[in-house]
Amino acid sequence: IGPHPAETSVIESVEFQRRRLVVEFDDGIVLDSSLRWGGEWHLYREEERWTKPMSTARVVVEAGGRVAVCFGAANVETYRTPDLGRHPLSGGAGPDLRLVRPDLDQVIDRIVSEVPGASRVVDVLGDQHVVTGLGNVVRSEALWAMSLDPFTECSELDDEDWRDLLDLARRFSSQ
């Protein structure tokens, strides 16, 4: 289930992260296996006999005369590396407004360049890809203090309005 790398794709990296093994292919496919306590990867030569039954294999990767087999993994998934051109909000978390000097310009740039103009202001303030550190109470208090309807569309606010709103939210979040 999920996208598969092309037969001609090349493994670009293999990274072990605690009990996870992440394999990245050159065609943008990522294979992520969560091993937990019972999972393990074995590496065999192409004609070598496996030490565990094929029925317990979750993943088989053949490359360069070798076969890598994942047995007993708790979870295995494949996905495409996020394409920021097609999915601009998949680029990680936004700046944290609870920091001493958050970069409000960076938040405003994200809003202007990545958020559709018809989005509601309250939803943008709650989107962790745009800005972090704002809970429901802080968002509500900042919107109320500016007499701003939470359902106002983003396109109705200019950069100065956003700066005032974000600065208020920052001050409320530090109380």
PDB file of N, CA and C in Angstrom, residues 71-125:
ATOM      1  N   PHE A  71      11.720  -7.766   8.685  1.00  0.00           N
ATOM      2  CA  PHE A  71      10.858  -8.759   9.328  1.00  0.00           C
ATOM      3  C   PHE A  71      10.210  -8.154  10.565  1.00  0.00           C
ATOM      4  N   GLY A  72       8.919  -8.431  10.749  1.00  0.00           N
ATOM      5  CA  GLY A  72       8.223  -8.132  11.997  1.00  0.00           C
ATOM      6  C   GLY A  72       8.122  -6.677  12.386  1.00  0.00           C
ATOM      7  N   ALA A  73       8.193  -5.761  11.444  1.00  0.00           N
ATOM      8  CA  ALA A  73       8.075  -4.340  11.781  1.00  0.00           C
ATOM      9  C   ALA A  73       6.657  -4.038  12.260  1.00  0.00           C
ATOM     10  N   ALA A  74       6.552  -3.162  13.234  1.00  0.00           N
ATOM     11  CA  ALA A  74       5.242  -2.775  13.757  1.00  0.00           C
ATOM     12  C   ALA A  74       4.452  -1.968  12.730  1.00  0.00           C
ATOM     13  N   ASN A  75       5.149  -1.135  11.971  1.00  0.00           N
ATOM     14  CA  ASN A  75       4.483  -0.284  10.998  1.00  0.00           C
ATOM     15  C   ASN A  75       5.448   0.014   9.851  1.00  0.00           C
ATOM     16  N   VAL A  76       4.944  -0.072   8.629  1.00  0.00           N
ATOM     17  CA  VAL A  76       5.737   0.269   7.448  1.00  0.00           C
ATOM     18  C   VAL A  76       4.867   1.149   6.564  1.00  0.00           C
ATOM     19  N   GLU A  77       5.434   2.257   6.100  1.00  0.00           N
ATOM     20  CA  GLU A  77       4.690   3.098   5.182  1.00  0.00           C
ATOM     21  C   GLU A  77       5.632   3.708   4.154  1.00  0.00           C
ATOM     22  N   THR A  78       5.063   4.033   3.009  1.00  0.00           N
ATOM     23  CA  THR A  78       5.805   4.762   1.993  1.00  0.00           C
ATOM     24  C   THR A  78       5.025   6.022   1.674  1.00  0.00           C
ATOM     25  N   TYR A  79       5.766   7.063   1.348  1.00  0.00           N
ATOM     26  CA  TYR A  79       5.145   8.331   0.972  1.00  0.00           C
ATOM     27  C   TYR A  79       6.117   9.119   0.120  1.00  0.00           C
ATOM     28  N   ARG A  80       5.607  10.135  -0.532  1.00  0.00           N
ATOM     29  CA  ARG A  80       6.445  11.005  -1.350  1.00  0.00           C
ATOM     30  C   ARG A  80       6.970  12.139  -0.478  1.00  0.00           C
ATOM     31  N   THR A  81       8.207  12.534  -0.725  1.00  0.00           N
ATOM     32  CA  THR A  81       8.760  13.695  -0.047  1.00  0.00           C
ATOM     33  C   THR A  81       7.882  14.890  -0.389  1.00  0.00           C
ATOM     34  N   PRO A  82       7.495  15.701   0.600  1.00  0.00           N
ATOM     35  CA  PRO A  82       6.623  16.835   0.297  1.00  0.00           C
ATOM     36  C   PRO A  82       7.250  17.769  -0.739  1.00  0.00           C
ATOM     37  N   ASP A  83       6.460  18.158  -1.711  1.00  0.00           N
ATOM     38  CA  ASP A  83       6.877  19.089  -2.748  1.00  0.00           C
ATOM     39  C   ASP A  83       6.355  20.461  -2.338  1.00  0.00           C
ATOM     40  N   LEU A  84       7.263  21.341  -1.906  1.00  0.00           N
ATOM     41  CA  LEU A  84       6.831  22.633  -1.389  1.00  0.00           C
ATOM     42  C   LEU A  84       6.170  23.489  -2.458  1.00  0.00           C
ATOM     43  N   GLY A  85       6.452  23.221  -3.741  1.00  0.00           N
ATOM     44  CA  GLY A  85       5.787  23.948  -4.808  1.00  0.00           C
ATOM     45  C   GLY A  85       4.320  23.598  -4.904  1.00  0.00           C
ATOM     46  N   ARG A  86       4.002  22.316  -4.703  1.00  0.00           N
ATOM     47  CA  ARG A  86       2.612  21.853  -4.790  1.00  0.00           C
ATOM     48  C   ARG A  86       1.909  21.888  -3.440  1.00  0.00           C
ATOM     49  N   HIS A  87       2.660  21.727  -2.364  1.00  0.00           N
ATOM     50  CA  HIS A  87       2.088  21.691  -1.016  1.00  0.00           C
ATOM     51  C   HIS A  87       2.892  22.636  -0.119  1.00  0.00           C
ATOM     52  N   PRO A  88       2.711  23.943  -0.264  1.00  0.00           N
ATOM     53  CA  PRO A  88       3.562  24.905   0.437  1.00  0.00           C
ATOM     54  C   PRO A  88       3.498  24.818   1.949  1.00  0.00           C
ATOM     55  N   LEU A  89       2.394  24.359   2.522  1.00  0.00           N
ATOM     56  CA  LEU A  89       2.292  24.318   3.976  1.00  0.00           C
ATOM     57  C   LEU A  89       2.867  23.047   4.579  1.00  0.00           C
ATOM     58  N   SER A  90       3.567  22.240   3.782  1.00  0.00           N
ATOM     59  CA  SER A  90       4.164  21.024   4.324  1.00  0.00           C
ATOM     60  C   SER A  90       5.604  21.254   4.735  1.00  0.00           C
ATOM     61  N   GLY A  91       6.009  22.487   4.848  1.00  0.00           N
ATOM     62  CA  GLY A  91       7.408  22.808   5.118  1.00  0.00           C
ATOM     63  C   GLY A  91       7.752  22.939   6.577  1.00  0.00           C
ATOM     64  N   GLY A  92       7.177  22.173   7.444  1.00  0.00           N
ATOM     65  CA  GLY A  92       7.536  22.207   8.856  1.00  0.00           C
ATOM     66  C   GLY A  92       6.724  23.236   9.630  1.00  0.00           C
ATOM     67  N   ALA A  93       7.061  23.361  10.898  1.00  0.00           N
ATOM     68  CA  ALA A  93       6.327  24.256  11.788  1.00  0.00           C
ATOM     69  C   ALA A  93       6.777  25.697  11.613  1.00  0.00           C
ATOM     70  N   GLY A  94       5.839  26.601  11.841  1.00  0.00           N
ATOM     71  CA  GLY A  94       6.134  28.026  11.751  1.00  0.00           C
ATOM     72  C   GLY A  94       6.844  28.522  13.000  1.00  0.00           C
ATOM     73  N   PRO A  95       7.237  29.793  12.999  1.00  0.00           N
ATOM     74  CA  PRO A  95       7.933  30.375  14.152  1.00  0.00           C
ATOM     75  C   PRO A  95       7.066  30.325  15.413  1.00  0.00           C
ATOM     76  N   ASP A  96       7.712  30.189  16.552  1.00  0.00           N
ATOM     77  CA  ASP A  96       7.018  30.111  17.840  1.00  0.00           C
ATOM     78  C   ASP A  96       6.903  31.515  18.420  1.00  0.00           C
ATOM     79  N   LEU A  97       5.676  31.991  18.616  1.00  0.00           N
ATOM     80  CA  LEU A  97       5.471  33.337  19.134  1.00  0.00           C
ATOM     81  C   LEU A  97       5.809  33.458  20.619  1.00  0.00           C
ATOM     82  N   ARG A  98       6.053  32.362  21.286  1.00  0.00           N
ATOM     83  CA  ARG A  98       6.412  32.434  22.703  1.00  0.00           C
ATOM     84  C   ARG A  98       7.889  32.770  22.890  1.00  0.00           C
ATOM     85  N   LEU A  99       8.673  32.781  21.812  1.00  0.00           N
ATOM     86  CA  LEU A  99      10.087  33.125  21.908  1.00  0.00           C
ATOM     87  C   LEU A  99      10.242  34.592  22.299  1.00  0.00           C
ATOM     88  N   VAL A 100      11.405  34.952  22.813  1.00  0.00           N
ATOM     89  CA  VAL A 100      11.634  36.323  23.265  1.00  0.00           C
ATOM     90  C   VAL A 100      11.476  37.310  22.117  1.00  0.00           C
ATOM     91  N   ARG A 101      12.072  37.012  20.978  1.00  0.00           N
ATOM     92  CA  ARG A 101      11.970  37.891  19.815  1.00  0.00           C
ATOM     93  C   ARG A 101      11.572  37.082  18.582  1.00  0.00           C
ATOM     94  N   PRO A 102      10.298  36.732  18.466  1.00  0.00           N
ATOM     95  CA  PRO A 102       9.886  35.956  17.292  1.00  0.00           C
ATOM     96  C   PRO A 102       9.974  36.806  16.026  1.00  0.00           C
ATOM     97  N   ASP A 103      10.218  36.160  14.915  1.00  0.00           N
ATOM     98  CA  ASP A 103      10.332  36.848  13.633  1.00  0.00           C
ATOM     99  C   ASP A 103       8.935  37.011  13.023  1.00  0.00           C
ATOM    100  N   LEU A 104       8.290  38.131  13.320  1.00  0.00           N
ATOM    101  CA  LEU A 104       6.943  38.379  12.822  1.00  0.00           C
ATOM    102  C   LEU A 104       6.930  38.532  11.304  1.00  0.00           C
ATOM    103  N   ASP A 105       8.011  39.056  10.734  1.00  0.00           N
ATOM    104  CA  ASP A 105       8.089  39.193   9.274  1.00  0.00           C
ATOM    105  C   ASP A 105       8.026  37.829   8.598  1.00  0.00           C
ATOM    106  N   GLN A 106       8.669  36.835   9.209  1.00  0.00           N
ATOM    107  CA  GLN A 106       8.639  35.482   8.647  1.00  0.00           C
ATOM    108  C   GLN A 106       7.213  34.929   8.672  1.00  0.00           C
ATOM    109  N   VAL A 107       6.485  35.177   9.754  1.00  0.00           N
ATOM    110  CA  VAL A 107       5.099  34.715   9.852  1.00  0.00           C
ATOM    111  C   VAL A 107       4.241  35.404   8.793  1.00  0.00           C
ATOM    112  N   ILE A 108       4.406  36.711   8.667  1.00  0.00           N
ATOM    113  CA  ILE A 108       3.621  37.464   7.678  1.00  0.00           C
ATOM    114  C   ILE A 108       3.956  36.984   6.267  1.00  0.00           C
ATOM    115  N   ASP A 109       5.229  36.738   5.984  1.00  0.00           N
ATOM    116  CA  ASP A 109       5.625  36.214   4.663  1.00  0.00           C
ATOM    117  C   ASP A 109       4.953  34.881   4.383  1.00  0.00           C
ATOM    118  N   ARG A 110       4.905  33.996   5.397  1.00  0.00           N
ATOM    119  CA  ARG A 110       4.244  32.699   5.227  1.00  0.00           C
ATOM    120  C   ARG A 110       2.757  32.886   4.928  1.00  0.00           C
ATOM    121  N   ILE A 111       2.132  33.800   5.635  1.00  0.00           N
ATOM    122  CA  ILE A 111       0.702  34.034   5.439  1.00  0.00           C
ATOM    123  C   ILE A 111       0.441  34.556   4.026  1.00  0.00           C
ATOM    124  N   VAL A 112       1.196  35.563   3.626  1.00  0.00           N
ATOM    125  CA  VAL A 112       0.981  36.194   2.320  1.00  0.00           C
ATOM    126  C   VAL A 112       1.285  35.231   1.171  1.00  0.00           C
ATOM    127  N   SER A 113       2.368  34.462   1.292  1.00  0.00           N
ATOM    128  CA  SER A 113       2.790  33.629   0.159  1.00  0.00           C
ATOM    129  C   SER A 113       2.180  32.225   0.149  1.00  0.00           C
ATOM    130  N   GLU A 114       1.741  31.712   1.302  1.00  0.00           N
ATOM    131  CA  GLU A 114       1.339  30.309   1.355  1.00  0.00           C
ATOM    132  C   GLU A 114      -0.125  30.061   1.700  1.00  0.00           C
ATOM    133  N   VAL A 115      -0.788  31.029   2.285  1.00  0.00           N
ATOM    134  CA  VAL A 115      -2.161  30.814   2.751  1.00  0.00           C
ATOM    135  C   VAL A 115      -3.142  31.387   1.731  1.00  0.00           C
ATOM    136  N   PRO A 116      -4.129  30.609   1.309  1.00  0.00           N
ATOM    137  CA  PRO A 116      -5.147  31.142   0.398  1.00  0.00           C
ATOM    138  C   PRO A 116      -5.875  32.327   1.030  1.00  0.00           C
ATOM    139  N   GLY A 117      -6.151  33.356   0.243  1.00  0.00           N
ATOM    140  CA  GLY A 117      -6.779  34.574   0.746  1.00  0.00           C
ATOM    141  C   GLY A 117      -8.141  34.358   1.371  1.00  0.00           C
ATOM    142  N   ALA A 118      -8.843  33.290   0.966  1.00  0.00           N
ATOM    143  CA  ALA A 118     -10.182  33.027   1.502  1.00  0.00           C
ATOM    144  C   ALA A 118     -10.144  32.307   2.853  1.00  0.00           C
ATOM    145  N   SER A 119      -8.957  31.957   3.331  1.00  0.00           N
ATOM    146  CA  SER A 119      -8.845  31.276   4.632  1.00  0.00           C
ATOM    147  C   SER A 119      -9.291  32.220   5.747  1.00  0.00           C
ATOM    148  N   ARG A 120      -9.875  31.632   6.802  1.00  0.00           N
ATOM    149  CA  ARG A 120     -10.322  32.431   7.937  1.00  0.00           C
ATOM    150  C   ARG A 120      -9.144  32.737   8.861  1.00  0.00           C
ATOM    151  N   VAL A 121      -9.131  33.940   9.400  1.00  0.00           N
ATOM    152  CA  VAL A 121      -8.033  34.385  10.261  1.00  0.00           C
ATOM    153  C   VAL A 121      -7.834  33.435  11.436  1.00  0.00           C
ATOM    154  N   VAL A 122      -8.911  32.997  12.074  1.00  0.00           N
ATOM    155  CA  VAL A 122      -8.792  32.118  13.237  1.00  0.00           C
ATOM    156  C   VAL A 122      -8.122  30.796  12.858  1.00  0.00           C
ATOM    157  N   ASP A 123      -8.401  30.311  11.642  1.00  0.00           N
ATOM    158  CA  ASP A 123      -7.779  29.056  11.203  1.00  0.00           C
ATOM    159  C   ASP A 123      -6.288  29.234  10.931  1.00  0.00           C
ATOM    160  N   VAL A 124      -5.927  30.375  10.381  1.00  0.00           N
ATOM    161  CA  VAL A 124      -4.512  30.644  10.093  1.00  0.00           C
ATOM    162  C   VAL A 124      -3.719  30.735  11.393  1.00  0.00           C
ATOM    163  N   LEU A 125      -4.284  31.405  12.395  1.00  0.00           N
ATOM    164  CA  LEU A 125      -3.595  31.519  13.685  1.00  0.00           C
ATOM    165  C   LEU A 125      -3.454  30.164  14.379  1.00  0.00           C
TER     166      LEU A 125
END
